[in-house]
Amino acid sequence: MMPHRSPGLSDAQTAFDLAGDEAEPAGAALAGARLPSYIRDHRARLRQRFTDGGAAAMPDYELLELLLFRAIPRQDVKPLARRLIDRFGDLAGVLAAPAPALTAVEGAGPAVAQDLALVAAAAQRMTRARVLNRQVISSWDALLDYCHMTMAHRETEQFRILFLDRRNTLIADEEQARGTVDHVPVYPREVVRRALELNASALILVHNHPSGDPTPSQADIAMTDQIRAAAEALGIAIHDHLIIGRSRETSFRSEGLL
Protein backbone atom coordinates (compact mmCIF):
# COMPACT_ATOMS: atom_id res chain seq x y z
CA MET A 1 0.00 0.00 0.00
CA MET A 2 1.33 3.42 -0.93
CA PRO A 3 1.62 6.07 1.83
CA HIS A 4 -0.59 9.16 1.82
CA ARG A 5 -0.21 12.66 3.15
CA SER A 6 -2.39 15.54 4.19
CA PRO A 7 -3.53 17.82 1.33
CA GLY A 8 -1.46 20.79 0.26
CA LEU A 9 1.67 21.61 -1.66
CA SER A 10 5.05 22.27 -0.12
CA ASP A 11 6.81 25.36 -1.43
CA ALA A 12 9.27 24.68 -4.24
CA GLN A 13 12.47 26.70 -3.78
CA THR A 14 14.15 27.79 -7.02
CA ALA A 15 17.08 30.17 -7.28
CA PHE A 16 17.23 32.73 -10.07
CA ASP A 17 19.94 35.21 -10.95
CA LEU A 18 18.06 38.49 -10.94
CA ALA A 19 21.03 40.83 -10.98
CA GLY A 20 21.53 41.61 -14.65
CA ASP A 21 18.27 42.81 -16.14
CA GLU A 22 19.09 46.49 -15.75
CA ALA A 23 21.95 46.35 -18.27
CA GLU A 24 21.37 48.78 -21.10
CA PRO A 25 20.11 47.15 -24.33
CA ALA A 26 22.39 47.57 -27.34
CA GLY A 27 22.29 51.20 -28.44
CA ALA A 28 19.99 52.27 -25.61
CA ALA A 29 22.63 54.39 -23.85
CA LEU A 30 23.40 56.25 -27.05
CA ALA A 31 19.72 56.94 -27.53
CA GLY A 32 19.45 58.37 -24.02
CA ALA A 33 17.18 55.59 -22.73
CA ARG A 34 17.47 55.15 -18.97
CA LEU A 35 15.35 53.31 -16.43
CA PRO A 36 13.31 55.84 -14.40
CA SER A 37 14.65 56.17 -10.86
CA TYR A 38 11.37 55.21 -9.17
CA ILE A 39 11.28 51.90 -11.10
CA ARG A 40 14.98 51.28 -10.48
CA ASP A 41 14.56 51.89 -6.74
CA HIS A 42 11.46 49.70 -6.54
CA ARG A 43 13.27 46.85 -8.27
CA ALA A 44 16.25 47.22 -5.95
CA ARG A 45 13.95 47.04 -2.91
CA LEU A 46 12.24 43.89 -4.20
CA ARG A 47 15.57 42.22 -4.90
CA GLN A 48 16.82 43.07 -1.43
CA ARG A 49 13.66 41.68 0.19
CA PHE A 50 14.12 38.46 -1.74
CA THR A 51 17.78 38.30 -0.73
CA ASP A 52 16.99 38.94 2.93
CA GLY A 53 13.87 36.83 3.40
CA GLY A 54 13.55 34.55 0.40
CA ALA A 55 10.30 33.65 -1.34
CA ALA A 56 8.43 33.21 1.96
CA ALA A 57 8.76 36.94 2.66
CA MET A 58 7.00 37.97 -0.54
CA PRO A 59 3.45 37.64 -1.88
CA ASP A 60 2.87 36.01 -5.24
CA TYR A 61 2.54 39.23 -7.21
CA GLU A 62 5.94 40.48 -6.00
CA LEU A 63 7.66 37.23 -6.93
CA LEU A 64 6.00 37.55 -10.30
CA GLU A 65 7.35 41.09 -10.62
CA LEU A 66 10.87 39.74 -10.10
CA LEU A 67 10.30 37.23 -12.89
CA LEU A 68 8.92 39.91 -15.21
CA PHE A 69 11.90 42.25 -14.82
CA ARG A 70 13.90 40.56 -17.58
CA ALA A 71 11.11 40.29 -20.13
CA ILE A 72 10.05 43.93 -19.56
CA PRO A 73 13.21 45.77 -18.47
CA ARG A 74 12.10 49.38 -18.92
CA GLN A 75 8.57 49.56 -17.48
CA ASP A 76 6.76 49.28 -14.17
CA VAL A 77 5.59 45.65 -14.15
CA LYS A 78 3.54 45.77 -10.94
CA PRO A 79 0.22 46.44 -12.76
CA LEU A 80 0.86 43.53 -15.12
CA ALA A 81 1.79 41.22 -12.24
CA ARG A 82 -1.48 42.05 -10.51
CA ARG A 83 -3.49 41.55 -13.71
CA LEU A 84 -1.92 38.13 -14.23
CA ILE A 85 -2.60 37.08 -10.63
CA ASP A 86 -6.19 38.32 -10.90
CA ARG A 87 -6.67 36.36 -14.12
CA PHE A 88 -5.03 33.06 -13.10
CA GLY A 89 -5.50 33.05 -9.32
CA ASP A 90 -1.96 32.69 -8.02
CA LEU A 91 1.65 32.38 -9.14
CA ALA A 92 1.31 28.67 -9.84
CA GLY A 93 -1.68 29.39 -12.06
CA VAL A 94 0.25 32.05 -13.97
CA LEU A 95 3.20 29.72 -14.57
CA ALA A 96 0.90 26.93 -15.73
CA ALA A 97 -1.13 29.14 -18.08
CA PRO A 98 -0.81 28.44 -21.82
CA ALA A 99 0.85 31.11 -23.95
CA PRO A 100 -2.36 32.22 -25.75
CA ALA A 101 -4.07 32.85 -22.41
CA LEU A 102 -1.08 34.79 -21.09
CA THR A 103 -0.73 37.01 -24.14
CA ALA A 104 -4.44 37.79 -23.99
CA VAL A 105 -3.72 39.75 -20.79
CA GLU A 106 -2.95 43.42 -21.45
CA GLY A 107 0.79 44.03 -21.37
CA ALA A 108 1.89 40.40 -21.62
CA GLY A 109 3.55 39.71 -24.94
CA PRO A 110 5.40 36.69 -26.36
CA ALA A 111 8.56 37.48 -24.36
CA VAL A 112 6.61 37.32 -21.09
CA ALA A 113 4.93 34.07 -22.09
CA GLN A 114 8.25 32.48 -23.05
CA ASP A 115 10.04 33.56 -19.87
CA LEU A 116 7.25 32.24 -17.65
CA ALA A 117 7.14 28.97 -19.59
CA LEU A 118 10.89 28.60 -19.05
CA VAL A 119 10.53 29.11 -15.29
CA ALA A 120 7.70 26.55 -15.18
CA ALA A 121 9.74 24.03 -17.16
CA ALA A 122 12.74 24.46 -14.86
CA ALA A 123 10.58 24.01 -11.75
CA GLN A 124 9.02 20.85 -13.19
CA ARG A 125 12.45 19.43 -14.03
CA MET A 126 13.61 20.07 -10.47
CA THR A 127 10.63 18.38 -8.85
CA ARG A 128 10.77 15.48 -11.32
CA ALA A 129 14.44 14.90 -10.50
CA ARG A 130 13.46 14.40 -6.85
CA VAL A 131 11.34 11.35 -7.67
CA LEU A 132 12.69 9.73 -10.84
CA ASN A 133 14.79 6.61 -10.17
CA ARG A 134 13.86 6.72 -6.48
CA GLN A 135 11.66 4.48 -4.41
CA VAL A 136 8.15 5.89 -4.35
CA ILE A 137 7.57 4.90 -0.73
CA SER A 138 10.45 7.09 0.47
CA SER A 139 9.63 10.05 -1.80
CA TRP A 140 5.83 10.09 -1.71
CA ASP A 141 5.45 13.75 -0.73
CA ALA A 142 7.92 14.77 -3.44
CA LEU A 143 5.94 12.73 -5.96
CA LEU A 144 2.70 14.47 -4.97
CA ASP A 145 4.41 17.84 -5.27
CA TYR A 146 5.54 16.92 -8.77
CA CYS A 147 2.05 15.81 -9.78
CA HIS A 148 0.54 19.03 -8.46
CA MET A 149 3.11 21.23 -10.16
CA THR A 150 2.66 19.42 -13.45
CA MET A 151 -1.11 18.99 -13.49
CA ALA A 152 -3.04 20.98 -10.88
CA HIS A 153 -3.54 24.13 -12.96
CA ARG A 154 -4.12 22.59 -16.36
CA GLU A 155 -7.30 23.72 -18.12
CA THR A 156 -7.95 20.28 -19.64
CA GLU A 157 -7.66 16.75 -18.28
CA GLN A 158 -4.39 14.90 -18.60
CA PHE A 159 -3.75 11.23 -17.82
CA ARG A 160 -0.26 10.20 -16.72
CA ILE A 161 1.21 6.88 -15.69
CA LEU A 162 4.08 6.37 -13.27
CA PHE A 163 5.86 3.09 -14.04
CA LEU A 164 7.59 1.25 -11.18
CA ASP A 165 10.00 -1.67 -11.08
CA ARG A 166 10.01 -4.55 -8.59
CA ARG A 167 11.59 -2.37 -5.92
CA ASN A 168 8.88 0.31 -6.36
CA THR A 169 11.45 2.62 -7.97
CA LEU A 170 10.00 5.09 -10.46
CA ILE A 171 11.52 4.16 -13.82
CA ALA A 172 9.33 6.27 -16.12
CA ASP A 173 6.70 9.00 -16.00
CA GLU A 174 4.69 9.45 -19.18
CA GLU A 175 1.66 11.34 -20.39
CA GLN A 176 -0.74 8.86 -21.97
CA ALA A 177 -3.60 11.08 -23.07
CA ARG A 178 -5.04 14.58 -23.09
CA GLY A 179 -8.74 15.35 -23.09
CA THR A 180 -11.29 18.07 -22.56
CA VAL A 181 -12.26 20.02 -19.46
CA ASP A 182 -14.07 17.00 -18.00
CA HIS A 183 -12.97 13.90 -19.91
CA VAL A 184 -9.80 12.18 -21.05
CA PRO A 185 -9.81 9.02 -23.19
CA VAL A 186 -7.84 6.13 -21.69
CA TYR A 187 -7.40 2.70 -23.26
CA PRO A 188 -6.45 -0.13 -20.86
CA ARG A 189 -4.80 -2.11 -23.65
CA GLU A 190 -2.42 0.77 -24.41
CA VAL A 191 -1.62 1.21 -20.71
CA VAL A 192 -0.71 -2.46 -20.31
CA ARG A 193 1.22 -2.54 -23.59
CA ARG A 194 3.45 0.32 -22.48
CA ALA A 195 3.99 -1.26 -19.06
CA LEU A 196 5.20 -4.45 -20.73
CA GLU A 197 7.53 -2.47 -23.01
CA LEU A 198 9.13 -0.85 -19.96
CA ASN A 199 9.19 -4.11 -17.99
CA ALA A 200 7.24 -2.37 -15.22
CA SER A 201 5.97 -4.37 -12.27
CA ALA A 202 3.52 -1.77 -10.93
CA LEU A 203 1.77 1.42 -11.95
CA ILE A 204 0.45 4.56 -10.33
CA LEU A 205 -2.27 6.23 -12.40
CA VAL A 206 -2.59 10.01 -12.21
CA HIS A 207 -5.01 12.45 -13.76
CA ASN A 208 -6.26 15.93 -12.96
CA HIS A 209 -9.66 17.54 -12.58
CA PRO A 210 -9.57 21.08 -14.05
CA SER A 211 -12.60 21.96 -11.92
CA GLY A 212 -10.29 21.79 -8.91
CA ASP A 213 -12.39 19.15 -7.13
CA PRO A 214 -10.52 15.80 -7.01
CA THR A 215 -13.59 13.75 -6.08
CA PRO A 216 -13.64 10.61 -8.29
CA SER A 217 -16.49 10.29 -10.76
CA GLN A 218 -18.18 7.02 -11.60
CA ALA A 219 -16.35 7.14 -14.93
CA ASP A 220 -13.03 7.47 -13.05
CA ILE A 221 -13.85 4.46 -10.90
CA ALA A 222 -14.97 2.34 -13.86
CA MET A 223 -11.86 3.24 -15.87
CA THR A 224 -9.61 2.33 -12.95
CA ASP A 225 -11.31 -1.05 -12.56
CA GLN A 226 -10.81 -1.76 -16.27
CA ILE A 227 -7.11 -0.91 -16.14
CA ARG A 228 -6.63 -2.90 -12.94
CA ALA A 229 -8.25 -5.99 -14.46
CA ALA A 230 -6.13 -5.76 -17.61
CA ALA A 231 -2.92 -5.16 -15.67
CA GLU A 232 -3.40 -7.79 -13.01
CA ALA A 233 -4.10 -10.43 -15.69
CA LEU A 234 -0.45 -9.91 -16.71
CA GLY A 235 0.99 -9.69 -13.20
CA ILE A 236 1.19 -5.89 -13.09
CA ALA A 237 -0.06 -4.21 -9.90
CA ILE A 238 -1.94 -0.91 -9.68
CA HIS A 239 -0.62 0.73 -6.52
CA ASP A 240 -2.82 3.82 -6.64
CA HIS A 241 -4.83 6.20 -8.77
CA LEU A 242 -4.33 9.85 -7.84
CA ILE A 243 -6.74 12.57 -8.89
CA ILE A 244 -5.09 15.99 -8.70
CA GLY A 245 -7.19 19.03 -7.82
CA ARG A 246 -6.16 22.64 -7.41
CA SER A 247 -5.05 22.39 -3.78
CA ARG A 248 -5.46 18.74 -2.81
CA GLU A 249 -5.52 15.27 -4.24
CA THR A 250 -7.58 12.11 -3.82
CA SER A 251 -5.92 8.71 -3.48
CA PHE A 252 -8.01 5.73 -4.58
CA ARG A 253 -5.97 3.57 -2.21
CA SER A 254 -6.68 5.79 0.77
CA GLU A 255 -10.37 6.04 -0.12
CA GLY A 256 -10.70 2.23 -0.32
CA LEU A 257 -11.35 2.28 -4.07
CA LEU A 258 -8.36 0.04 -4.81
Coordinates of C-alpha atoms in Angstrom, one line a residue:
M1 CA 0.0 0.0 0.0
M2 CA 1.3 3.4 -0.9
P3 CA 1.6 6.1 1.8
H4 CA -0.6 9.2 1.8
R5 CA -0.2 12.7 3.1
S6 CA -2.4 15.5 4.2
P7 CA -3.5 17.8 1.3
G8 CA -1.5 20.8 0.3
L9 CA 1.7 21.6 -1.7
S10 CA 5.0 22.3 -0.1
D11 CA 6.8 25.4 -1.4
A12 CA 9.3 24.7 -4.2
Q13 CA 12.5 26.7 -3.8
T14 CA 14.1 27.8 -7.0
A15 CA 17.1 30.2 -7.3
F16 CA 17.2 32.7 -10.1
D17 CA 19.9 35.2 -10.9
L18 CA 18.1 38.5 -10.9
A19 CA 21.0 40.8 -11.0
G20 CA 21.5 41.6 -14.7
D21 CA 18.3 42.8 -16.1
E22 CA 19.1 46.5 -15.8
A23 CA 22.0 46.4 -18.3
E24 CA 21.4 48.8 -21.1
P25 CA 20.1 47.2 -24.3
A26 CA 22.4 47.6 -27.3
G27 CA 22.3 51.2 -28.4
A28 CA 20.0 52.3 -25.6
A29 CA 22.6 54.4 -23.9
L30 CA 23.4 56.3 -27.0
A31 CA 19.7 56.9 -27.5
G32 CA 19.5 58.4 -24.0
A33 CA 17.2 55.6 -22.7
R34 CA 17.5 55.2 -19.0
L35 CA 15.4 53.3 -16.4
P36 CA 13.3 55.8 -14.4
S37 CA 14.7 56.2 -10.9
Y38 CA 11.4 55.2 -9.2
I39 CA 11.3 51.9 -11.1
R40 CA 15.0 51.3 -10.5
D41 CA 14.6 51.9 -6.7
H42 CA 11.5 49.7 -6.5
R43 CA 13.3 46.8 -8.3
A44 CA 16.2 47.2 -6.0
R45 CA 14.0 47.0 -2.9
L46 CA 12.2 43.9 -4.2
R47 CA 15.6 42.2 -4.9
Q48 CA 16.8 43.1 -1.4
R49 CA 13.7 41.7 0.2
F50 CA 14.1 38.5 -1.7
T51 CA 17.8 38.3 -0.7
D52 CA 17.0 38.9 2.9
G53 CA 13.9 36.8 3.4
G54 CA 13.5 34.5 0.4
A55 CA 10.3 33.7 -1.3
A56 CA 8.4 33.2 2.0
A57 CA 8.8 36.9 2.7
M58 CA 7.0 38.0 -0.5
P59 CA 3.5 37.6 -1.9
D60 CA 2.9 36.0 -5.2
Y61 CA 2.5 39.2 -7.2
E62 CA 5.9 40.5 -6.0
L63 CA 7.7 37.2 -6.9
L64 CA 6.0 37.6 -10.3
E65 CA 7.4 41.1 -10.6
L66 CA 10.9 39.7 -10.1
L67 CA 10.3 37.2 -12.9
L68 CA 8.9 39.9 -15.2
F69 CA 11.9 42.2 -14.8
R70 CA 13.9 40.6 -17.6
A71 CA 11.1 40.3 -20.1
I72 CA 10.0 43.9 -19.6
P73 CA 13.2 45.8 -18.5
R74 CA 12.1 49.4 -18.9
Q75 CA 8.6 49.6 -17.5
D76 CA 6.8 49.3 -14.2
V77 CA 5.6 45.6 -14.1
K78 CA 3.5 45.8 -10.9
P79 CA 0.2 46.4 -12.8
L80 CA 0.9 43.5 -15.1
A81 CA 1.8 41.2 -12.2
R82 CA -1.5 42.1 -10.5
R83 CA -3.5 41.6 -13.7
L84 CA -1.9 38.1 -14.2
I85 CA -2.6 37.1 -10.6
D86 CA -6.2 38.3 -10.9
R87 CA -6.7 36.4 -14.1
F88 CA -5.0 33.1 -13.1
G89 CA -5.5 33.0 -9.3
D90 CA -2.0 32.7 -8.0
L91 CA 1.7 32.4 -9.1
A92 CA 1.3 28.7 -9.8
G93 CA -1.7 29.4 -12.1
V94 CA 0.3 32.0 -14.0
L95 CA 3.2 29.7 -14.6
A96 CA 0.9 26.9 -15.7
A97 CA -1.1 29.1 -18.1
P98 CA -0.8 28.4 -21.8
A99 CA 0.8 31.1 -23.9
P100 CA -2.4 32.2 -25.7
A101 CA -4.1 32.8 -22.4
L102 CA -1.1 34.8 -21.1
T103 CA -0.7 37.0 -24.1
A104 CA -4.4 37.8 -24.0
V105 CA -3.7 39.7 -20.8
E106 CA -2.9 43.4 -21.5
G107 CA 0.8 44.0 -21.4
A108 CA 1.9 40.4 -21.6
G109 CA 3.5 39.7 -24.9
P110 CA 5.4 36.7 -26.4
A111 CA 8.6 37.5 -24.4
V112 CA 6.6 37.3 -21.1
A113 CA 4.9 34.1 -22.1
Q114 CA 8.3 32.5 -23.1
D115 CA 10.0 33.6 -19.9
L116 CA 7.2 32.2 -17.7
A117 CA 7.1 29.0 -19.6
L118 CA 10.9 28.6 -19.0
V119 CA 10.5 29.1 -15.3
A120 CA 7.7 26.5 -15.2
A121 CA 9.7 24.0 -17.2
A122 CA 12.7 24.5 -14.9
A123 CA 10.6 24.0 -11.8
Q124 CA 9.0 20.8 -13.2
R125 CA 12.4 19.4 -14.0
M126 CA 13.6 20.1 -10.5
T127 CA 10.6 18.4 -8.9
R128 CA 10.8 15.5 -11.3
A129 CA 14.4 14.9 -10.5
R130 CA 13.5 14.4 -6.8
V131 CA 11.3 11.4 -7.7
L132 CA 12.7 9.7 -10.8
N133 CA 14.8 6.6 -10.2
R134 CA 13.9 6.7 -6.5
Q135 CA 11.7 4.5 -4.4
V136 CA 8.2 5.9 -4.4
I137 CA 7.6 4.9 -0.7
S138 CA 10.4 7.1 0.5
S139 CA 9.6 10.0 -1.8
W140 CA 5.8 10.1 -1.7
D141 CA 5.5 13.8 -0.7
A142 CA 7.9 14.8 -3.4
L143 CA 5.9 12.7 -6.0
L144 CA 2.7 14.5 -5.0
D145 CA 4.4 17.8 -5.3
Y146 CA 5.5 16.9 -8.8
C147 CA 2.0 15.8 -9.8
H148 CA 0.5 19.0 -8.5
M149 CA 3.1 21.2 -10.2
T150 CA 2.7 19.4 -13.4
M151 CA -1.1 19.0 -13.5
A152 CA -3.0 21.0 -10.9
H153 CA -3.5 24.1 -13.0
R154 CA -4.1 22.6 -16.4
E155 CA -7.3 23.7 -18.1
T156 CA -8.0 20.3 -19.6
E157 CA -7.7 16.8 -18.3
Q158 CA -4.4 14.9 -18.6
F159 CA -3.8 11.2 -17.8
R160 CA -0.3 10.2 -16.7
I161 CA 1.2 6.9 -15.7
L162 CA 4.1 6.4 -13.3
F163 CA 5.9 3.1 -14.0
L164 CA 7.6 1.2 -11.2
D165 CA 10.0 -1.7 -11.1
R166 CA 10.0 -4.6 -8.6
R167 CA 11.6 -2.4 -5.9
N168 CA 8.9 0.3 -6.4
T169 CA 11.4 2.6 -8.0
L170 CA 10.0 5.1 -10.5
I171 CA 11.5 4.2 -13.8
A172 CA 9.3 6.3 -16.1
D173 CA 6.7 9.0 -16.0
E174 CA 4.7 9.4 -19.2
E175 CA 1.7 11.3 -20.4
Q176 CA -0.7 8.9 -22.0
A177 CA -3.6 11.1 -23.1
R178 CA -5.0 14.6 -23.1
G179 CA -8.7 15.3 -23.1
T180 CA -11.3 18.1 -22.6
V181 CA -12.3 20.0 -19.5
D182 CA -14.1 17.0 -18.0
H183 CA -13.0 13.9 -19.9
V184 CA -9.8 12.2 -21.0
P185 CA -9.8 9.0 -23.2
V186 CA -7.8 6.1 -21.7
Y187 CA -7.4 2.7 -23.3
P188 CA -6.5 -0.1 -20.9
R189 CA -4.8 -2.1 -23.7
E190 CA -2.4 0.8 -24.4
V191 CA -1.6 1.2 -20.7
V192 CA -0.7 -2.5 -20.3
R193 CA 1.2 -2.5 -23.6
R194 CA 3.4 0.3 -22.5
A195 CA 4.0 -1.3 -19.1
L196 CA 5.2 -4.4 -20.7
E197 CA 7.5 -2.5 -23.0
L198 CA 9.1 -0.8 -20.0
N199 CA 9.2 -4.1 -18.0
A200 CA 7.2 -2.4 -15.2
S201 CA 6.0 -4.4 -12.3
A202 CA 3.5 -1.8 -10.9
L203 CA 1.8 1.4 -11.9
I204 CA 0.4 4.6 -10.3
L205 CA -2.3 6.2 -12.4
V206 CA -2.6 10.0 -12.2
H207 CA -5.0 12.4 -13.8
N208 CA -6.3 15.9 -13.0
H209 CA -9.7 17.5 -12.6
P210 CA -9.6 21.1 -14.1
S211 CA -12.6 22.0 -11.9
G212 CA -10.3 21.8 -8.9
D213 CA -12.4 19.1 -7.1
P214 CA -10.5 15.8 -7.0
T215 CA -13.6 13.7 -6.1
P216 CA -13.6 10.6 -8.3
S217 CA -16.5 10.3 -10.8
Q218 CA -18.2 7.0 -11.6
A219 CA -16.3 7.1 -14.9
D220 CA -13.0 7.5 -13.1
I221 CA -13.9 4.5 -10.9
A222 CA -15.0 2.3 -13.9
M223 CA -11.9 3.2 -15.9
T224 CA -9.6 2.3 -13.0
D225 CA -11.3 -1.0 -12.6
Q226 CA -10.8 -1.8 -16.3
I227 CA -7.1 -0.9 -16.1
R228 CA -6.6 -2.9 -12.9
A229 CA -8.3 -6.0 -14.5
A230 CA -6.1 -5.8 -17.6
A231 CA -2.9 -5.2 -15.7
E232 CA -3.4 -7.8 -13.0
A233 CA -4.1 -10.4 -15.7
L234 CA -0.4 -9.9 -16.7
G235 CA 1.0 -9.7 -13.2
I236 CA 1.2 -5.9 -13.1
A237 CA -0.1 -4.2 -9.9
I238 CA -1.9 -0.9 -9.7
H239 CA -0.6 0.7 -6.5
D240 CA -2.8 3.8 -6.6
H241 CA -4.8 6.2 -8.8
L242 CA -4.3 9.8 -7.8
I243 CA -6.7 12.6 -8.9
I244 CA -5.1 16.0 -8.7
G245 CA -7.2 19.0 -7.8
R246 CA -6.2 22.6 -7.4
S247 CA -5.1 22.4 -3.8
R248 CA -5.5 18.7 -2.8
E249 CA -5.5 15.3 -4.2
T250 CA -7.6 12.1 -3.8
S251 CA -5.9 8.7 -3.5
F252 CA -8.0 5.7 -4.6
R253 CA -6.0 3.6 -2.2
S254 CA -6.7 5.8 0.8
E255 CA -10.4 6.0 -0.1
G256 CA -10.7 2.2 -0.3
L257 CA -11.4 2.3 -4.1
L258 CA -8.4 0.0 -4.8

